CSV table of C-alpha atoms and ligand atoms in Angstrom, one decimal:
chain,number,residue,atom,x,y,z
A,1,MET,CA,0.7,23.5,-4.2
A,2,GLU,CA,-0.9,23.1,-7.6
A,3,PHE,CA,-4.5,22.1,-8.0
A,4,LYS,CA,-4.3,21.2,-11.7
A,5,SER,CA,-7.5,20.6,-13.8
A,6,VAL,CA,-8.3,20.3,-17.5
A,7,GLN,CA,-11.8,21.4,-18.5
A,8,LYS,CA,-13.5,19.5,-21.3
A,9,GLU,CA,-16.8,19.8,-23.1
A,10,THR,CA,-18.9,17.2,-25.0
A,11,VAL,CA,-21.4,18.4,-27.6
A,12,VAL,CA,-24.4,16.3,-28.5
A,13,LEU,CA,-27.8,16.8,-30.2
A,14,ASN,CA,-30.5,16.6,-27.6
A,15,PRO,CA,-33.5,14.5,-28.6
A,16,ALA,CA,-35.5,16.0,-25.7
A,17,GLN,CA,-35.2,19.5,-27.2
A,18,GLU,CA,-35.7,18.9,-31.0
A,19,MET,CA,-32.0,18.0,-31.5
A,20,ALA,CA,-30.8,21.3,-30.2
A,21,LEU,CA,-27.1,21.5,-29.2
A,22,ARG,CA,-26.4,20.4,-25.7
A,23,ARG,CA,-23.0,21.1,-24.1
A,24,ILE,CA,-21.9,18.7,-21.3
A,25,PRO,CA,-19.0,19.8,-19.2
A,26,SER,CA,-16.4,17.5,-17.6
A,27,GLU,CA,-13.1,18.0,-15.9
A,28,ILE,CA,-9.9,15.9,-15.3
A,29,ARG,CA,-8.1,16.8,-12.1
A,30,SER,CA,-4.6,15.8,-10.9
A,31,ASP,CA,-3.9,14.9,-7.3
A,32,PRO,CA,-1.5,17.6,-6.1
A,33,LEU,CA,0.8,14.9,-4.5
A,34,THR,CA,0.9,11.9,-6.8
A,35,GLY,CA,-0.5,13.3,-10.1
A,36,ARG,CA,-3.1,10.5,-10.1
A,37,THR,CA,-6.0,11.7,-12.3
A,38,ALA,CA,-9.7,11.8,-11.4
A,39,ARG,CA,-12.6,12.7,-13.7
A,40,ILE,CA,-15.4,14.9,-12.6
A,41,CYS,CA,-18.2,13.9,-14.9
A,42,HIS,CA,-21.3,11.7,-15.3
A,43,PHE,CA,-23.2,14.4,-13.3
A,44,MET,CA,-26.3,13.4,-11.4
A,45,ALA,CA,-28.3,14.6,-8.4
A,46,LEU,CA,-26.7,13.2,-5.2
A,47,ASN,CA,-29.9,11.7,-3.9
A,48,TRP,CA,-30.4,8.0,-3.5
A,49,ASN,CA,-33.3,5.9,-2.1
A,50,LYS,CA,-32.2,3.8,0.8
A,51,PRO,CA,-33.1,0.1,0.6
A,52,ASP,CA,-35.5,-1.6,2.9
A,53,PHE,CA,-33.0,-2.4,5.6
A,54,ILE,CA,-35.3,-4.8,7.5
A,55,ALA,CA,-35.6,-6.9,4.4
A,56,LEU,CA,-31.9,-6.6,3.5
A,57,VAL,CA,-30.7,-7.7,7.0
A,58,ALA,CA,-33.4,-10.3,7.7
A,59,GLY,CA,-32.0,-13.7,8.2
A,60,THR,CA,-28.3,-12.7,7.9
A,61,GLU,CA,-27.9,-12.9,11.7
A,62,LYS,CA,-28.7,-16.7,11.6
A,63,ASN,CA,-25.3,-17.7,10.4
A,64,CYS,CA,-23.3,-14.6,11.3
A,65,PRO,CA,-19.9,-15.6,12.7
A,66,PHE,CA,-19.5,-12.3,14.6
A,67,CYS,CA,-22.8,-12.5,16.6
A,68,PRO,CA,-22.1,-13.1,20.3
A,69,GLU,CA,-23.7,-16.6,20.4
A,70,ARG,CA,-21.2,-17.9,17.8
A,71,ILE,CA,-18.1,-15.7,17.8
A,72,MET,CA,-16.0,-17.6,20.4
A,73,SER,CA,-16.6,-20.9,18.7
A,74,VAL,CA,-16.1,-20.0,15.1
A,75,THR,CA,-13.3,-17.3,15.0
A,76,PRO,CA,-9.7,-18.4,15.1
A,77,ALA,CA,-7.1,-17.3,17.7
A,78,PHE,CA,-3.5,-16.1,17.3
A,79,PRO,CA,-0.7,-18.4,18.3
A,80,PRO,CA,0.8,-17.7,21.7
A,81,GLU,CA,4.0,-16.1,20.3
A,82,ILE,CA,1.9,-13.4,18.8
A,83,LEU,CA,-0.8,-13.1,21.4
A,84,PRO,CA,-0.8,-15.4,24.4
A,85,GLU,CA,-4.5,-14.7,25.1
A,86,GLY,CA,-5.4,-15.7,21.5
A,87,ARG,CA,-7.9,-12.9,21.0
A,88,MET,CA,-8.2,-9.3,22.3
A,89,ARG,CA,-11.4,-8.0,23.9
A,90,LEU,CA,-12.5,-4.5,24.7
A,91,GLY,CA,-16.0,-4.5,26.2
A,92,ASP,CA,-18.3,-6.2,23.6
A,93,MET,CA,-15.7,-5.9,20.9
A,94,LEU,CA,-13.4,-8.8,19.9
A,95,LEU,CA,-10.2,-8.8,17.8
A,96,PHE,CA,-9.1,-12.1,16.2
A,97,PRO,CA,-7.1,-13.3,13.2
A,98,ASN,CA,-8.7,-12.7,9.8
A,99,ILE,CA,-9.6,-16.2,8.4
A,100,ALA,CA,-9.3,-14.7,4.9
A,101,PRO,CA,-5.9,-12.9,5.3
A,102,TYR,CA,-4.3,-10.8,2.6
A,103,ASP,CA,-1.0,-10.5,4.5
A,104,ALA,CA,0.9,-12.5,7.1
A,105,LEU,CA,-0.6,-10.6,10.0
A,106,GLY,CA,-4.2,-9.7,9.6
A,107,ALA,CA,-7.0,-9.3,12.2
A,108,VAL,CA,-10.6,-8.4,12.3
A,109,ALA,CA,-12.2,-6.4,15.1
A,110,THR,CA,-15.9,-6.4,15.6
A,111,LEU,CA,-17.5,-3.2,16.5
A,112,GLY,CA,-19.6,-4.8,19.2
A,113,SER,CA,-22.3,-7.4,19.6
A,114,ARG,CA,-25.1,-5.7,17.6
A,115,HIS,CA,-25.5,-7.5,14.3
A,116,TYR,CA,-26.8,-4.5,12.3
A,117,LEU,CA,-25.9,-0.9,13.1
A,118,PRO,CA,-27.3,1.8,10.9
A,119,MET,CA,-24.6,4.2,9.8
A,120,THR,CA,-26.0,7.1,11.9
A,121,GLU,CA,-26.2,4.9,15.0
A,122,ILE,CA,-22.6,3.7,15.0
A,123,GLY,CA,-21.5,6.7,17.1
A,124,ALA,CA,-18.2,8.3,17.9
A,125,GLU,CA,-17.7,6.4,21.2
A,126,ARG,CA,-18.0,3.0,19.6
A,127,ILE,CA,-15.7,3.9,16.7
A,128,THR,CA,-13.2,5.3,19.2
A,129,ARG,CA,-13.2,2.0,21.1
A,130,GLY,CA,-12.8,0.0,17.9
A,131,PHE,CA,-9.7,2.1,17.1
A,132,VAL,CA,-8.3,1.8,20.6
A,133,LEU,CA,-8.6,-2.0,20.3
A,134,ALA,CA,-6.9,-1.9,17.0
A,135,LYS,CA,-4.1,0.2,18.4
A,136,ALA,CA,-3.6,-2.2,21.4
A,137,PHE,CA,-3.1,-5.0,18.8
A,138,PHE,CA,-0.6,-2.8,16.9
A,139,GLN,CA,1.3,-2.0,20.1
A,140,ARG,CA,1.6,-5.7,20.8
A,141,ILE,CA,2.9,-6.4,17.3
A,142,ALA,CA,5.5,-3.6,17.8
A,143,GLU,CA,6.5,-4.8,21.2
A,144,ILE,CA,7.3,-8.3,20.0
A,145,GLY,CA,9.3,-6.9,17.1
A,146,HIS,CA,7.3,-8.8,14.5
A,147,PRO,CA,8.8,-8.3,11.0
A,148,GLU,CA,5.4,-7.2,9.6
A,149,GLY,CA,5.2,-4.4,12.2
A,150,VAL,CA,6.0,-1.6,9.8
A,151,TYR,CA,2.8,-0.1,8.5
A,152,PHE,CA,-0.2,-0.3,10.9
A,153,ILE,CA,-3.4,-0.1,9.0
A,154,VAL,CA,-7.1,0.0,9.7
A,155,ASN,CA,-9.5,-0.5,6.8
A,156,TRP,CA,-13.3,-0.4,7.0
A,157,ASN,CA,-15.8,-1.8,4.5
A,158,TYR,CA,-19.2,-0.8,5.9
A,159,MET,CA,-22.1,-2.7,4.4
A,160,PRO,CA,-22.1,-4.8,1.1
A,161,PRO,CA,-21.8,-2.0,-1.5
A,162,ALA,CA,-18.4,-1.2,0.0
A,163,GLY,CA,-17.2,-4.8,-0.3
A,164,SER,CA,-18.3,-6.2,3.1
A,165,SER,CA,-19.5,-9.8,2.9
A,166,LEU,CA,-21.1,-9.5,6.3
A,167,ILE,CA,-23.7,-7.1,7.7
A,168,HIS,CA,-22.1,-7.2,11.2
A,169,PRO,CA,-19.9,-4.1,11.5
A,170,HIS,CA,-16.2,-4.8,11.8
A,171,LEU,CA,-12.8,-3.3,11.0
A,172,GLN,CA,-9.9,-4.9,9.0
A,173,VAL,CA,-6.8,-4.4,11.2
A,174,PHE,CA,-3.5,-5.4,9.8
A,175,ALA,CA,0.2,-4.8,10.1
A,176,THR,CA,2.4,-5.2,7.0
A,177,ALA,CA,5.9,-4.6,5.8
A,178,SER,CA,4.4,-4.2,2.2
A,179,ALA,CA,2.8,-0.8,1.8
A,180,PRO,CA,-0.3,-1.0,-0.5
A,181,ASN,CA,0.0,0.7,-3.9
A,182,LEU,CA,-1.5,4.1,-3.3
A,183,MET,CA,0.0,4.5,0.2
A,184,ARG,CA,3.5,3.6,-1.1
A,185,GLN,CA,3.1,6.1,-4.0
A,186,GLU,CA,2.0,8.8,-1.6
A,187,LEU,CA,4.9,8.1,0.8
A,188,GLU,CA,7.4,8.3,-2.1
A,189,ALA,CA,5.8,11.4,-3.5
A,190,ALA,CA,5.7,13.1,-0.1
A,191,GLU,CA,9.4,12.3,0.4
A,192,ALA,CA,10.2,13.9,-3.0
A,193,TYR,CA,8.1,16.9,-2.2
A,194,SER,CA,10.0,17.4,1.1
A,195,ALA,CA,13.3,17.1,-0.6
A,196,LYS,CA,12.2,19.7,-3.3
A,197,HIS,CA,10.4,22.2,-1.1
A,198,GLY,CA,11.9,21.7,2.3
A,199,THR,CA,8.4,21.5,3.8
A,200,CYS,CA,5.8,18.7,4.5
A,201,TYR,CA,3.2,18.2,1.7
A,202,TRP,CA,0.5,17.5,4.2
A,203,ASP,CA,1.1,20.6,6.3
A,204,ASP,CA,1.2,22.7,3.1
A,205,LEU,CA,-2.1,21.0,1.9
A,206,ILE,CA,-3.9,21.9,5.1
A,207,ARG,CA,-2.8,25.5,4.8
A,208,ALA,CA,-3.7,25.7,1.1
A,209,GLU,CA,-7.1,24.2,1.7
A,210,MET,CA,-7.8,26.5,4.7
A,211,ASP,CA,-6.9,29.5,2.5
A,212,ALA,CA,-9.0,28.3,-0.4
A,213,LYS,CA,-12.0,27.5,1.9
A,214,VAL,CA,-14.0,25.7,-0.8
A,215,ARG,CA,-12.9,22.2,0.2
A,216,PHE,CA,-12.0,22.7,3.9
A,217,LEU,CA,-14.5,21.3,6.4
A,218,GLY,CA,-13.1,22.0,9.9
A,219,ARG,CA,-11.0,20.5,12.7
A,220,THR,CA,-11.5,18.0,15.4
A,221,GLY,CA,-8.5,18.4,17.8
A,222,ARG,CA,-5.3,18.0,15.7
A,223,THR,CA,-7.2,16.5,12.8
A,224,ALA,CA,-8.1,18.7,9.8
A,225,TRP,CA,-11.0,17.6,7.5
A,226,MET,CA,-11.4,18.5,3.9
A,227,SER,CA,-13.0,17.2,0.6
A,228,ALA,CA,-10.4,15.6,-1.6
A,229,PHE,CA,-9.5,17.8,-4.7
A,230,ALA,CA,-9.2,14.7,-6.9
A,231,PRO,CA,-11.5,12.1,-5.2
A,232,MET,CA,-11.6,8.4,-6.0
A,233,GLY,CA,-15.2,7.9,-4.8
A,234,VAL,CA,-18.1,8.6,-7.1
A,235,VAL,CA,-19.6,10.9,-4.4
A,236,GLY,CA,-16.3,12.4,-3.5
A,237,ASP,CA,-13.8,11.5,-0.7
A,238,VAL,CA,-13.3,13.1,2.7
A,239,LEU,CA,-9.7,13.4,3.7
A,240,ALA,CA,-8.6,13.8,7.4
A,241,VAL,CA,-5.0,14.7,8.2
A,242,THR,CA,-3.7,14.6,11.8
A,243,GLU,CA,-1.1,17.3,12.3
A,244,GLY,CA,2.2,16.3,13.9
A,245,VAL,CA,1.5,12.6,13.6
A,246,HIS,CA,3.5,10.3,11.3
A,247,THR,CA,2.4,6.8,12.1
A,248,THR,CA,-0.8,5.1,13.4
A,249,LEU,CA,1.2,4.3,16.6
A,250,ASP,CA,1.7,8.0,17.2
A,251,LEU,CA,-2.1,8.6,17.5
A,252,THR,CA,-3.2,9.3,21.1
A,253,ASP,CA,-6.5,8.2,22.4
A,254,ALA,CA,-7.6,11.8,22.2
A,255,ASP,CA,-6.7,11.8,18.5
A,256,LEU,CA,-8.6,8.5,17.9
A,257,SER,CA,-11.7,10.1,19.6
A,258,ASP,CA,-11.4,13.3,17.5
A,259,ILE,CA,-11.1,11.2,14.3
A,260,ALA,CA,-14.1,9.1,15.3
A,261,LEU,CA,-16.1,12.3,16.0
A,262,GLY,CA,-15.2,13.7,12.5
A,263,LEU,CA,-16.2,10.4,10.9
A,264,THR,CA,-19.7,10.5,12.5
A,265,ARG,CA,-20.2,14.0,11.1
A,266,VAL,CA,-19.2,12.9,7.6
A,267,MET,CA,-21.5,9.8,8.0
A,268,ALA,CA,-24.4,12.1,9.0
A,269,ALA,CA,-23.9,14.3,6.0
A,270,TYR,CA,-23.8,11.4,3.5
A,271,ASP,CA,-26.7,9.7,5.2
A,272,ARG,CA,-28.8,12.7,4.2
A,273,MET,CA,-28.0,12.0,0.5
A,274,GLY,CA,-29.2,8.4,0.9
A,275,ILE,CA,-25.7,6.9,1.1
A,276,TYR,CA,-25.5,3.9,3.5
A,277,SER,CA,-22.1,2.4,2.7
A,278,PHE,CA,-18.5,3.5,2.7
A,279,ASN,CA,-14.8,2.5,2.7
A,280,MET,CA,-12.3,4.1,5.1
A,281,ASN,CA,-8.6,3.5,5.1
A,282,PHE,CA,-5.8,4.6,7.3
A,283,PHE,CA,-2.7,5.9,5.5
A,284,THR,CA,0.3,5.7,7.7
A,285,ALA,CA,4.1,6.2,7.4
A,286,ALA,CA,6.6,3.8,8.9
A,287,ALA,CA,8.6,4.9,11.9
A,288,GLY,CA,11.2,7.4,10.8
A,289,GLN,CA,9.3,8.5,7.6
A,290,ASP,CA,8.8,12.0,9.0
A,291,HIS,CA,8.1,13.6,5.6
A,292,SER,CA,4.5,12.2,5.8
A,293,ARG,CA,1.5,12.7,8.1
A,294,PHE,CA,-1.1,10.2,9.3
A,295,HIS,CA,-4.2,10.6,7.3
A,296,LEU,CA,-7.4,8.7,6.4
A,297,LEU,CA,-9.8,8.7,3.5
A,298,PHE,CA,-13.5,8.2,3.8
A,299,SER,CA,-15.1,7.2,0.5
A,300,PRO,CA,-18.9,6.7,0.2
A,301,ARG,CA,-20.0,3.8,-1.9
A,302,THR,CA,-23.2,3.4,-3.9
A,303,PHE,CA,-24.4,1.9,-7.2
A,304,PHE,CA,-24.5,3.0,-10.8
A,305,ASN,CA,-27.9,1.3,-11.0
A,306,GLN,CA,-29.4,0.5,-7.6
A,307,THR,CA,-32.2,-1.7,-9.0
A,308,LEU,CA,-29.7,-4.0,-10.8
A,309,ALA,CA,-27.1,-3.6,-8.0
A,310,THR,CA,-24.6,-2.4,-10.5
A,311,PRO,CA,-21.4,-1.5,-8.5
A,312,ASP,CA,-20.0,2.0,-8.7
A,313,ILE,CA,-16.7,0.6,-10.1
A,314,GLY,CA,-16.5,-0.3,-13.8
A,315,ALA,CA,-13.8,-0.9,-16.3
A,316,LEU,CA,-12.4,2.6,-16.1
A,317,ARG,CA,-11.7,2.3,-12.4
A,318,ASN,CA,-11.0,-1.5,-12.1
A,319,LEU,CA,-8.5,-1.8,-15.0
A,320,PHE,CA,-7.2,1.8,-15.5
A,321,ASN,CA,-7.5,2.9,-11.8
A,322,GLU,CA,-9.1,6.1,-13.4
A,323,THR,CA,-11.8,7.4,-11.1
A,324,LEU,CA,-14.9,9.4,-11.6
A,325,CYS,CA,-16.9,11.6,-9.3
A,326,MET,CA,-20.5,12.5,-10.2
A,327,ALA,CA,-20.4,16.1,-8.8
A,328,TYR,CA,-17.8,18.8,-8.2
A,329,PRO,CA,-16.0,18.1,-4.9
A,330,GLU,CA,-16.7,21.8,-3.9
A,331,GLU,CA,-20.5,21.2,-4.3
A,332,ILE,CA,-20.3,18.0,-2.2
A,333,ASN,CA,-18.3,20.0,0.3
A,334,ALA,CA,-21.1,22.4,0.7
A,335,MET,CA,-23.5,19.5,1.5
A,336,ILE,CA,-21.1,18.2,4.2
A,337,LYS,CA,-19.9,21.4,5.8
A,338,ALA,CA,-23.0,22.0,7.8
A,339,GLU,CA,-22.0,19.1,10.1
A,340,PHE,CA,-18.7,20.7,11.0
B,1,ZN,ZN1,-23.8,-10.7,13.5
């Protein structure tokens, strides 16, 4: 397990100190699995002002398709060969086809009837139920032998800075035979790693991070939590790996509950920095790809300029897929670790 990094230094003349030399460090890290590079640079204090949520949310409930008074009349239903009941319900949560699908078989699951849920009020129990509902849908897709029933993925864009067009909290739930780029690259790299070393990359990573301590966070059941060495998010990424599990369908209800609990701890920590938006993706193998382990990434989202609503993704990330993180992941880890 190699945690490779290249240290760099920029030298400028500092106008705030009579043009004295100022040295600015930066670092380029390589992901130990894929070799994908991430820049640690653009350093700033991890402290944002949250917006006025009452003003932000005000009025958005009037046309919200996911609010209980509208949801049954505006959301589509699955055809009977996929789901005879059309939509799936679990308590106040509803799963239905995504009207803006990006694959043949996409669903959306609301996280309940409340239109706006502050990040720290989402709660582990609600997240668990959302995941249980998603898994019930995946099991149905597997049972009917649907050709897209290969990779079972849950994505979460929470709040507009993370790409959500709606305030009402919901999960993207989809099954696909076409693995998304990074997931496919990871699966291929993990297979090559297993062939070369005779061990599982993800098991080795957990061991290496537990030994190194500086990025390890803790465990919830079979799931190990850590800060990513080469994060994609500008405020770092949190990685959770579930030991002994290859695919989303292998996750037990206890695993889903443990994962939800860990997520609420991560949310609580980022909330203290003023973060109120995040992406979360499941990374799953297909059945039989035993060289991989189920894992997820939690990536906080913010702005480069909050006043102008400048997104935290610019040309570097959008067109080069080169990422930058505005603090050392080990320093961010220290700010999250208290929750574990
Ligand atoms: Zn709503």
